[in-house]
Amino acid sequence: MIGIIGAMEEEVAHLVKLCEEREEIVQGPYRFYKGRLSGKDVVLVRAGVGKCNAAACTQALIDRFQPSYIFNTGIAGAISPEVHILDLVISRDALQYDVDVTRFDYPLGKVPGDEKLGYDADPRLLEIAVEVNQEINPEHNSYIGRVVTGDRFVSSHETKEYLKKTFDATCCEMEGAAIAQIATKNGIPFVILRFISDEANDEASMVYEEFEAKAIEKTVDFMLEFLRRV
């Protein structure tokens, strides 16, 4: 069983429609959709926006379905200058940029009690993701890098530069590191897969509205092929 988590309804709805043998399972506030995609047993769920929603949903998914893998799909803002709209960022690792316990000598982003600064994705999944995107989206690039997560929509050049300088971030979003944290605590391999919808700068909100639908469309096409190869 593979768990697929998206933040927004739009990110999950298209995949749910394509599920064969679909079954809806309600648990607490979550609607899980169990079925088959690209020949694989999957369970899909919309977590909602933000780290708390993402973490709670991930643990609920694990408790109910015991997935072998967890994939977080969706869209993100570019931080690295070489990353552009509709490129794919694949998480080498993920961290929470708004965690600050530096008063007690922890590095920025480090959650006390966790083993490392960030959470490492499964290396095998990274290789597969690059291969798939090169084949189905040859006009756009793939980047393996650091996904940084915080409870804000980044839309300023100043914040973008801070995230690049401080964390060497590749992209930013609002759920991935929380999902990665819970997957890691449960010993479940994960990967975060984010198509770029904006460049996290002063024009981000306007650009996001223009490219959100295109980025989600690419997410669906990519995920169908990615599942075939996992």
PDB file of C-alpha atoms in Angstrom:
ATOM      1  CA  MET A   1       0.000   0.000   0.000  1.00  0.00           C
ATOM      2  CA  ILE A   2       1.257   3.458  -0.951  1.00  0.00           C
ATOM      3  CA  GLY A   3      -0.036   6.525   0.858  1.00  0.00           C
ATOM      4  CA  ILE A   4      -0.418   9.687  -1.253  1.00  0.00           C
ATOM      5  CA  ILE A   5      -1.020  12.945   0.603  1.00  0.00           C
ATOM      6  CA  GLY A   6      -1.950  16.298  -0.912  1.00  0.00           C
ATOM      7  CA  ALA A   7      -2.722  19.562   0.842  1.00  0.00           C
ATOM      8  CA  MET A   8      -5.587  20.883  -1.261  1.00  0.00           C
ATOM      9  CA  GLU A   9      -8.673  19.343  -2.819  1.00  0.00           C
ATOM     10  CA  GLU A  10      -7.447  20.146  -6.329  1.00  0.00           C
ATOM     11  CA  GLU A  11      -4.215  18.219  -5.745  1.00  0.00           C
ATOM     12  CA  VAL A  12      -6.029  15.019  -4.775  1.00  0.00           C
ATOM     13  CA  ALA A  13      -9.350  15.089  -6.659  1.00  0.00           C
ATOM     14  CA  HIS A  14      -7.916  14.295 -10.092  1.00  0.00           C
ATOM     15  CA  LEU A  15      -6.093  11.217  -8.802  1.00  0.00           C
ATOM     16  CA  VAL A  16      -9.143  10.047  -6.868  1.00  0.00           C
ATOM     17  CA  LYS A  17     -11.247  10.132 -10.050  1.00  0.00           C
ATOM     18  CA  LEU A  18      -8.727   7.869 -11.773  1.00  0.00           C
ATOM     19  CA  CYS A  19      -8.705   5.259  -8.992  1.00  0.00           C
ATOM     20  CA  GLU A  20     -10.025   1.806  -9.834  1.00  0.00           C
ATOM     21  CA  GLU A  21     -11.915  -0.242  -7.224  1.00  0.00           C
ATOM     22  CA  ARG A  22     -12.304   2.977  -5.247  1.00  0.00           C
ATOM     23  CA  GLU A  23     -13.538   2.869  -1.675  1.00  0.00           C
ATOM     24  CA  GLU A  24     -14.139   5.907   0.516  1.00  0.00           C
ATOM     25  CA  ILE A  25     -13.237   5.518   4.180  1.00  0.00           C
ATOM     26  CA  VAL A  26     -14.035   8.249   6.705  1.00  0.00           C
ATOM     27  CA  GLN A  27     -11.935   8.414   9.852  1.00  0.00           C
ATOM     28  CA  GLY A  28     -12.318  11.434  12.083  1.00  0.00           C
ATOM     29  CA  PRO A  29     -12.005  14.552   9.906  1.00  0.00           C
ATOM     30  CA  TYR A  30     -10.370  12.700   7.001  1.00  0.00           C
ATOM     31  CA  ARG A  31     -11.771  11.106   3.868  1.00  0.00           C
ATOM     32  CA  PHE A  32      -9.409   8.428   2.639  1.00  0.00           C
ATOM     33  CA  TYR A  33      -9.794   6.967  -0.838  1.00  0.00           C
ATOM     34  CA  LYS A  34      -8.480   3.443  -1.193  1.00  0.00           C
ATOM     35  CA  GLY A  35      -8.089   1.871  -4.618  1.00  0.00           C
ATOM     36  CA  ARG A  36      -5.685   1.079  -7.426  1.00  0.00           C
ATOM     37  CA  LEU A  37      -3.691   3.496  -9.560  1.00  0.00           C
ATOM     38  CA  SER A  38      -1.280   2.371 -12.263  1.00  0.00           C
ATOM     39  CA  GLY A  39      -1.532  -1.177 -10.957  1.00  0.00           C
ATOM     40  CA  LYS A  40      -0.611  -0.263  -7.373  1.00  0.00           C
ATOM     41  CA  ASP A  41      -2.675  -0.355  -4.196  1.00  0.00           C
ATOM     42  CA  VAL A  42      -2.950   3.223  -2.963  1.00  0.00           C
ATOM     43  CA  VAL A  43      -4.726   5.338  -0.401  1.00  0.00           C
ATOM     44  CA  LEU A  44      -5.206   9.039  -1.134  1.00  0.00           C
ATOM     45  CA  VAL A  45      -6.103  11.813   1.265  1.00  0.00           C
ATOM     46  CA  ARG A  46      -6.315  15.588   1.434  1.00  0.00           C
ATOM     47  CA  ALA A  47      -4.488  16.748   4.537  1.00  0.00           C
ATOM     48  CA  GLY A  48      -5.397  20.412   4.463  1.00  0.00           C
ATOM     49  CA  VAL A  49      -2.966  23.312   4.429  1.00  0.00           C
ATOM     50  CA  GLY A  50      -0.189  23.730   6.985  1.00  0.00           C
ATOM     51  CA  LYS A  51       2.118  21.657   9.141  1.00  0.00           C
ATOM     52  CA  CYS A  52      -0.315  20.689  11.896  1.00  0.00           C
ATOM     53  CA  ASN A  53      -2.908  19.426   9.417  1.00  0.00           C
ATOM     54  CA  ALA A  54      -0.228  17.538   7.499  1.00  0.00           C
ATOM     55  CA  ALA A  55       1.258  15.830  10.549  1.00  0.00           C
ATOM     56  CA  ALA A  56      -2.099  14.782  12.002  1.00  0.00           C
ATOM     57  CA  CYS A  57      -3.290  13.409   8.670  1.00  0.00           C
ATOM     58  CA  THR A  58      -0.069  11.480   8.091  1.00  0.00           C
ATOM     59  CA  GLN A  59      -0.289   9.734  11.445  1.00  0.00           C
ATOM     60  CA  ALA A  60      -3.959   8.907  10.873  1.00  0.00           C
ATOM     61  CA  LEU A  61      -3.078   7.393   7.485  1.00  0.00           C
ATOM     62  CA  ILE A  62      -0.285   5.319   9.015  1.00  0.00           C
ATOM     63  CA  ASP A  63      -2.415   4.081  11.911  1.00  0.00           C
ATOM     64  CA  ARG A  64      -5.237   2.954   9.627  1.00  0.00           C
ATOM     65  CA  PHE A  65      -3.439   1.674   6.518  1.00  0.00           C
ATOM     66  CA  GLN A  66       0.212   0.917   7.436  1.00  0.00           C
ATOM     67  CA  PRO A  67       1.590   2.067   4.052  1.00  0.00           C
ATOM     68  CA  SER A  68       4.914   0.845   2.709  1.00  0.00           C
ATOM     69  CA  TYR A  69       5.660   4.301   1.264  1.00  0.00           C
ATOM     70  CA  ILE A  70       4.332   7.825   1.664  1.00  0.00           C
ATOM     71  CA  PHE A  71       4.349  10.294  -1.236  1.00  0.00           C
ATOM     72  CA  ASN A  72       3.563  13.961  -0.714  1.00  0.00           C
ATOM     73  CA  THR A  73       2.462  15.546  -3.968  1.00  0.00           C
ATOM     74  CA  GLY A  74       1.573  19.080  -4.882  1.00  0.00           C
ATOM     75  CA  ILE A  75       3.005  22.467  -5.744  1.00  0.00           C
ATOM     76  CA  ALA A  76       5.618  24.782  -4.257  1.00  0.00           C
ATOM     77  CA  GLY A  77       7.473  28.060  -4.625  1.00  0.00           C
ATOM     78  CA  ALA A  78      10.972  28.072  -6.102  1.00  0.00           C
ATOM     79  CA  ILE A  79      13.837  29.218  -3.886  1.00  0.00           C
ATOM     80  CA  SER A  80      16.941  28.227  -5.862  1.00  0.00           C
ATOM     81  CA  PRO A  81      17.483  30.683  -8.726  1.00  0.00           C
ATOM     82  CA  GLU A  82      17.924  27.877 -11.266  1.00  0.00           C
ATOM     83  CA  VAL A  83      14.481  26.426 -10.487  1.00  0.00           C
ATOM     84  CA  HIS A  84      11.643  27.783 -12.613  1.00  0.00           C
ATOM     85  CA  ILE A  85       7.878  27.478 -12.934  1.00  0.00           C
ATOM     86  CA  LEU A  86       6.658  23.932 -13.784  1.00  0.00           C
ATOM     87  CA  ASP A  87      10.021  22.379 -12.911  1.00  0.00           C
ATOM     88  CA  LEU A  88       9.910  19.446 -10.477  1.00  0.00           C
ATOM     89  CA  VAL A  89      11.622  19.493  -7.078  1.00  0.00           C
ATOM     90  CA  ILE A  90      12.258  16.110  -5.473  1.00  0.00           C
ATOM     91  CA  SER A  91      13.144  16.126  -1.790  1.00  0.00           C
ATOM     92  CA  ARG A  92      16.642  15.034  -0.885  1.00  0.00           C
ATOM     93  CA  ASP A  93      15.585  16.071   2.584  1.00  0.00           C
ATOM     94  CA  ALA A  94      13.056  18.357   4.240  1.00  0.00           C
ATOM     95  CA  LEU A  95      13.104  20.639   7.264  1.00  0.00           C
ATOM     96  CA  GLN A  96      10.882  23.137   9.050  1.00  0.00           C
ATOM     97  CA  TYR A  97      12.338  26.597   8.560  1.00  0.00           C
ATOM     98  CA  ASP A  98      10.140  28.225  11.202  1.00  0.00           C
ATOM     99  CA  VAL A  99      11.389  26.045  14.074  1.00  0.00           C
ATOM    100  CA  ASP A 100      13.703  28.197  16.214  1.00  0.00           C
ATOM    101  CA  VAL A 101      15.170  26.795  19.433  1.00  0.00           C
ATOM    102  CA  THR A 102      18.505  28.531  18.965  1.00  0.00           C
ATOM    103  CA  ARG A 103      18.258  29.937  22.504  1.00  0.00           C
ATOM    104  CA  PHE A 104      19.183  26.420  23.640  1.00  0.00           C
ATOM    105  CA  ASP A 105      21.951  25.980  21.048  1.00  0.00           C
ATOM    106  CA  TYR A 106      19.944  24.032  18.479  1.00  0.00           C
ATOM    107  CA  PRO A 107      20.517  25.013  14.849  1.00  0.00           C
ATOM    108  CA  LEU A 108      17.685  26.796  13.076  1.00  0.00           C
ATOM    109  CA  GLY A 109      15.144  24.270  11.837  1.00  0.00           C
ATOM    110  CA  LYS A 110      16.168  21.546  14.305  1.00  0.00           C
ATOM    111  CA  VAL A 111      13.331  19.947  16.252  1.00  0.00           C
ATOM    112  CA  PRO A 112      14.622  19.002  19.731  1.00  0.00           C
ATOM    113  CA  GLY A 113      14.621  15.247  20.181  1.00  0.00           C
ATOM    114  CA  ASP A 114      14.881  14.441  16.487  1.00  0.00           C
ATOM    115  CA  GLU A 115      18.078  12.792  15.328  1.00  0.00           C
ATOM    116  CA  LYS A 116      19.000  15.151  12.486  1.00  0.00           C
ATOM    117  CA  LEU A 117      18.361  18.677  11.290  1.00  0.00           C
ATOM    118  CA  GLY A 118      16.102  17.451   8.489  1.00  0.00           C
ATOM    119  CA  TYR A 119      14.394  14.276   7.307  1.00  0.00           C
ATOM    120  CA  ASP A 120      15.963  12.246   4.497  1.00  0.00           C
ATOM    121  CA  ALA A 121      13.848  10.928   1.633  1.00  0.00           C
ATOM    122  CA  ASP A 122      14.294   7.430   0.218  1.00  0.00           C
ATOM    123  CA  PRO A 123      17.230   7.491  -2.260  1.00  0.00           C
ATOM    124  CA  ARG A 124      15.691   4.918  -4.601  1.00  0.00           C
ATOM    125  CA  LEU A 125      12.546   7.009  -5.002  1.00  0.00           C
ATOM    126  CA  LEU A 126      14.634  10.052  -5.951  1.00  0.00           C
ATOM    127  CA  GLU A 127      16.252   8.221  -8.857  1.00  0.00           C
ATOM    128  CA  ILE A 128      12.919   6.948 -10.155  1.00  0.00           C
ATOM    129  CA  ALA A 129      11.361  10.407  -9.929  1.00  0.00           C
ATOM    130  CA  VAL A 130      14.124  12.011 -11.986  1.00  0.00           C
ATOM    131  CA  GLU A 131      13.840   9.339 -14.688  1.00  0.00           C
ATOM    132  CA  VAL A 132      10.069   9.690 -14.917  1.00  0.00           C
ATOM    133  CA  ASN A 133      10.066  13.468 -15.143  1.00  0.00           C
ATOM    134  CA  GLN A 134      12.778  13.492 -17.803  1.00  0.00           C
ATOM    135  CA  GLU A 135      10.592  11.236 -19.936  1.00  0.00           C
ATOM    136  CA  ILE A 136       7.156  12.815 -19.511  1.00  0.00           C
ATOM    137  CA  ASN A 137       8.176  16.466 -18.994  1.00  0.00           C
ATOM    138  CA  PRO A 138      11.326  16.855 -21.114  1.00  0.00           C
ATOM    139  CA  GLU A 139      10.741  20.590 -21.505  1.00  0.00           C
ATOM    140  CA  HIS A 140      11.098  21.120 -17.734  1.00  0.00           C
ATOM    141  CA  ASN A 141      13.916  20.266 -15.348  1.00  0.00           C
ATOM    142  CA  SER A 142      14.078  18.053 -12.270  1.00  0.00           C
ATOM    143  CA  TYR A 143      15.982  19.063  -9.144  1.00  0.00           C
ATOM    144  CA  ILE A 144      16.844  16.921  -6.142  1.00  0.00           C
ATOM    145  CA  GLY A 145      17.216  19.283  -3.212  1.00  0.00           C
ATOM    146  CA  ARG A 146      16.030  20.530   0.132  1.00  0.00           C
ATOM    147  CA  VAL A 147      12.336  21.240   0.645  1.00  0.00           C
ATOM    148  CA  VAL A 148      11.696  23.743   3.433  1.00  0.00           C
ATOM    149  CA  THR A 149       8.335  23.969   5.148  1.00  0.00           C
ATOM    150  CA  GLY A 150       6.657  26.664   7.210  1.00  0.00           C
ATOM    151  CA  ASP A 151       3.217  27.958   8.059  1.00  0.00           C
ATOM    152  CA  ARG A 152       3.248  30.848   5.603  1.00  0.00           C
ATOM    153  CA  PHE A 153       2.915  31.470   1.870  1.00  0.00           C
ATOM    154  CA  VAL A 154       6.277  32.941   0.907  1.00  0.00           C
ATOM    155  CA  SER A 155       5.816  35.936  -1.354  1.00  0.00           C
ATOM    156  CA  SER A 156       8.754  38.259  -0.799  1.00  0.00           C
ATOM    157  CA  HIS A 157      12.215  38.458  -2.285  1.00  0.00           C
ATOM    158  CA  GLU A 158      13.662  39.085   1.175  1.00  0.00           C
ATOM    159  CA  THR A 159      12.235  35.871   2.638  1.00  0.00           C
ATOM    160  CA  LYS A 160      13.247  33.903  -0.428  1.00  0.00           C
ATOM    161  CA  GLU A 161      16.851  35.076  -0.088  1.00  0.00           C
ATOM    162  CA  TYR A 162      16.807  34.256   3.635  1.00  0.00           C
ATOM    163  CA  LEU A 163      15.650  30.685   2.994  1.00  0.00           C
ATOM    164  CA  LYS A 164      18.306  30.163   0.346  1.00  0.00           C
ATOM    165  CA  LYS A 165      21.131  31.610   2.424  1.00  0.00           C
ATOM    166  CA  THR A 166      20.158  30.045   5.748  1.00  0.00           C
ATOM    167  CA  PHE A 167      18.988  26.591   4.677  1.00  0.00           C
ATOM    168  CA  ASP A 168      20.237  26.156   1.093  1.00  0.00           C
ATOM    169  CA  ALA A 169      16.594  25.537   0.194  1.00  0.00           C
ATOM    170  CA  THR A 170      15.479  24.455  -3.263  1.00  0.00           C
ATOM    171  CA  CYS A 171      11.767  25.152  -2.795  1.00  0.00           C
ATOM    172  CA  CYS A 172       9.332  26.129  -0.063  1.00  0.00           C
ATOM    173  CA  GLU A 173       5.830  25.002   0.825  1.00  0.00           C
ATOM    174  CA  MET A 174       3.610  24.395   3.846  1.00  0.00           C
ATOM    175  CA  GLU A 175       3.306  20.641   4.544  1.00  0.00           C
ATOM    176  CA  GLY A 176       6.181  18.484   3.307  1.00  0.00           C
ATOM    177  CA  ALA A 177       8.564  18.492   6.271  1.00  0.00           C
ATOM    178  CA  ALA A 178       5.730  17.747   8.691  1.00  0.00           C
ATOM    179  CA  ILE A 179       4.769  14.708   6.613  1.00  0.00           C
ATOM    180  CA  ALA A 180       8.440  13.738   6.407  1.00  0.00           C
ATOM    181  CA  GLN A 181       8.845  14.046  10.177  1.00  0.00           C
ATOM    182  CA  ILE A 182       5.953  11.704  10.935  1.00  0.00           C
ATOM    183  CA  ALA A 183       6.948   9.227   8.216  1.00  0.00           C
ATOM    184  CA  THR A 184      10.495   9.160   9.613  1.00  0.00           C
ATOM    185  CA  LYS A 185       9.312   8.616  13.182  1.00  0.00           C
ATOM    186  CA  ASN A 186       7.290   5.634  11.948  1.00  0.00           C
ATOM    187  CA  GLY A 187      10.134   4.225   9.833  1.00  0.00           C
ATOM    188  CA  ILE A 188       8.261   4.638   6.535  1.00  0.00           C
ATOM    189  CA  PRO A 189      10.170   5.671   3.378  1.00  0.00           C
ATOM    190  CA  PHE A 190       8.877   8.892   1.856  1.00  0.00           C
ATOM    191  CA  VAL A 191       9.439  11.409  -0.896  1.00  0.00           C
ATOM    192  CA  ILE A 192       8.102  14.916  -1.466  1.00  0.00           C
ATOM    193  CA  LEU A 193       7.292  15.711  -5.107  1.00  0.00           C
ATOM    194  CA  ARG A 194       6.514  19.348  -5.859  1.00  0.00           C
ATOM    195  CA  PHE A 195       5.943  21.052  -9.179  1.00  0.00           C
ATOM    196  CA  ILE A 196       6.751  24.761  -9.081  1.00  0.00           C
ATOM    197  CA  SER A 197       3.774  27.130  -9.279  1.00  0.00           C
ATOM    198  CA  ASP A 198       5.567  30.401  -8.475  1.00  0.00           C
ATOM    199  CA  GLU A 199       8.975  31.826  -7.637  1.00  0.00           C
ATOM    200  CA  ALA A 200       8.205  32.823  -4.019  1.00  0.00           C
ATOM    201  CA  ASN A 201       8.921  36.493  -4.714  1.00  0.00           C
ATOM    202  CA  ASP A 202       6.913  39.707  -4.605  1.00  0.00           C
ATOM    203  CA  GLU A 203       4.812  38.573  -7.589  1.00  0.00           C
ATOM    204  CA  ALA A 204       4.194  35.090  -6.176  1.00  0.00           C
ATOM    205  CA  SER A 205       0.473  35.410  -5.474  1.00  0.00           C
ATOM    206  CA  MET A 206      -0.337  36.589  -9.000  1.00  0.00           C
ATOM    207  CA  VAL A 207       1.898  34.002 -10.678  1.00  0.00           C
ATOM    208  CA  TYR A 208       0.523  31.247  -8.431  1.00  0.00           C
ATOM    209  CA  GLU A 209      -3.013  31.910  -9.615  1.00  0.00           C
ATOM    210  CA  GLU A 210      -1.862  31.718 -13.226  1.00  0.00           C
ATOM    211  CA  PHE A 211       0.133  28.484 -13.001  1.00  0.00           C
ATOM    212  CA  GLU A 212      -1.540  26.548 -10.176  1.00  0.00           C
ATOM    213  CA  ALA A 213      -3.776  24.494 -12.493  1.00  0.00           C
ATOM    214  CA  LYS A 214      -0.931  23.671 -14.893  1.00  0.00           C
ATOM    215  CA  ALA A 215       1.298  22.540 -12.035  1.00  0.00           C
ATOM    216  CA  ILE A 216      -1.436  20.298 -10.649  1.00  0.00           C
ATOM    217  CA  GLU A 217      -2.020  18.788 -14.105  1.00  0.00           C
ATOM    218  CA  LYS A 218       1.655  17.903 -14.325  1.00  0.00           C
ATOM    219  CA  THR A 219       1.470  16.389 -10.855  1.00  0.00           C
ATOM    220  CA  VAL A 220      -1.263  13.980 -11.950  1.00  0.00           C
ATOM    221  CA  ASP A 221       0.509  12.873 -15.140  1.00  0.00           C
ATOM    222  CA  PHE A 222       3.765  12.421 -13.276  1.00  0.00           C
ATOM    223  CA  MET A 223       2.256  10.448 -10.408  1.00  0.00           C
ATOM    224  CA  LEU A 224       0.560   7.919 -12.691  1.00  0.00           C
ATOM    225  CA  GLU A 225       3.879   7.014 -14.313  1.00  0.00           C
ATOM    226  CA  PHE A 226       5.846   7.236 -11.068  1.00  0.00           C
ATOM    227  CA  LEU A 227       3.540   4.687  -9.443  1.00  0.00           C
ATOM    228  CA  ARG A 228       4.087   2.240 -12.308  1.00  0.00           C
ATOM    229  CA  ARG A 229       7.813   2.148 -11.565  1.00  0.00           C
ATOM    230  CA  VAL A 230       7.911   2.041  -7.792  1.00  0.00           C
TER     231      VAL A 230
END
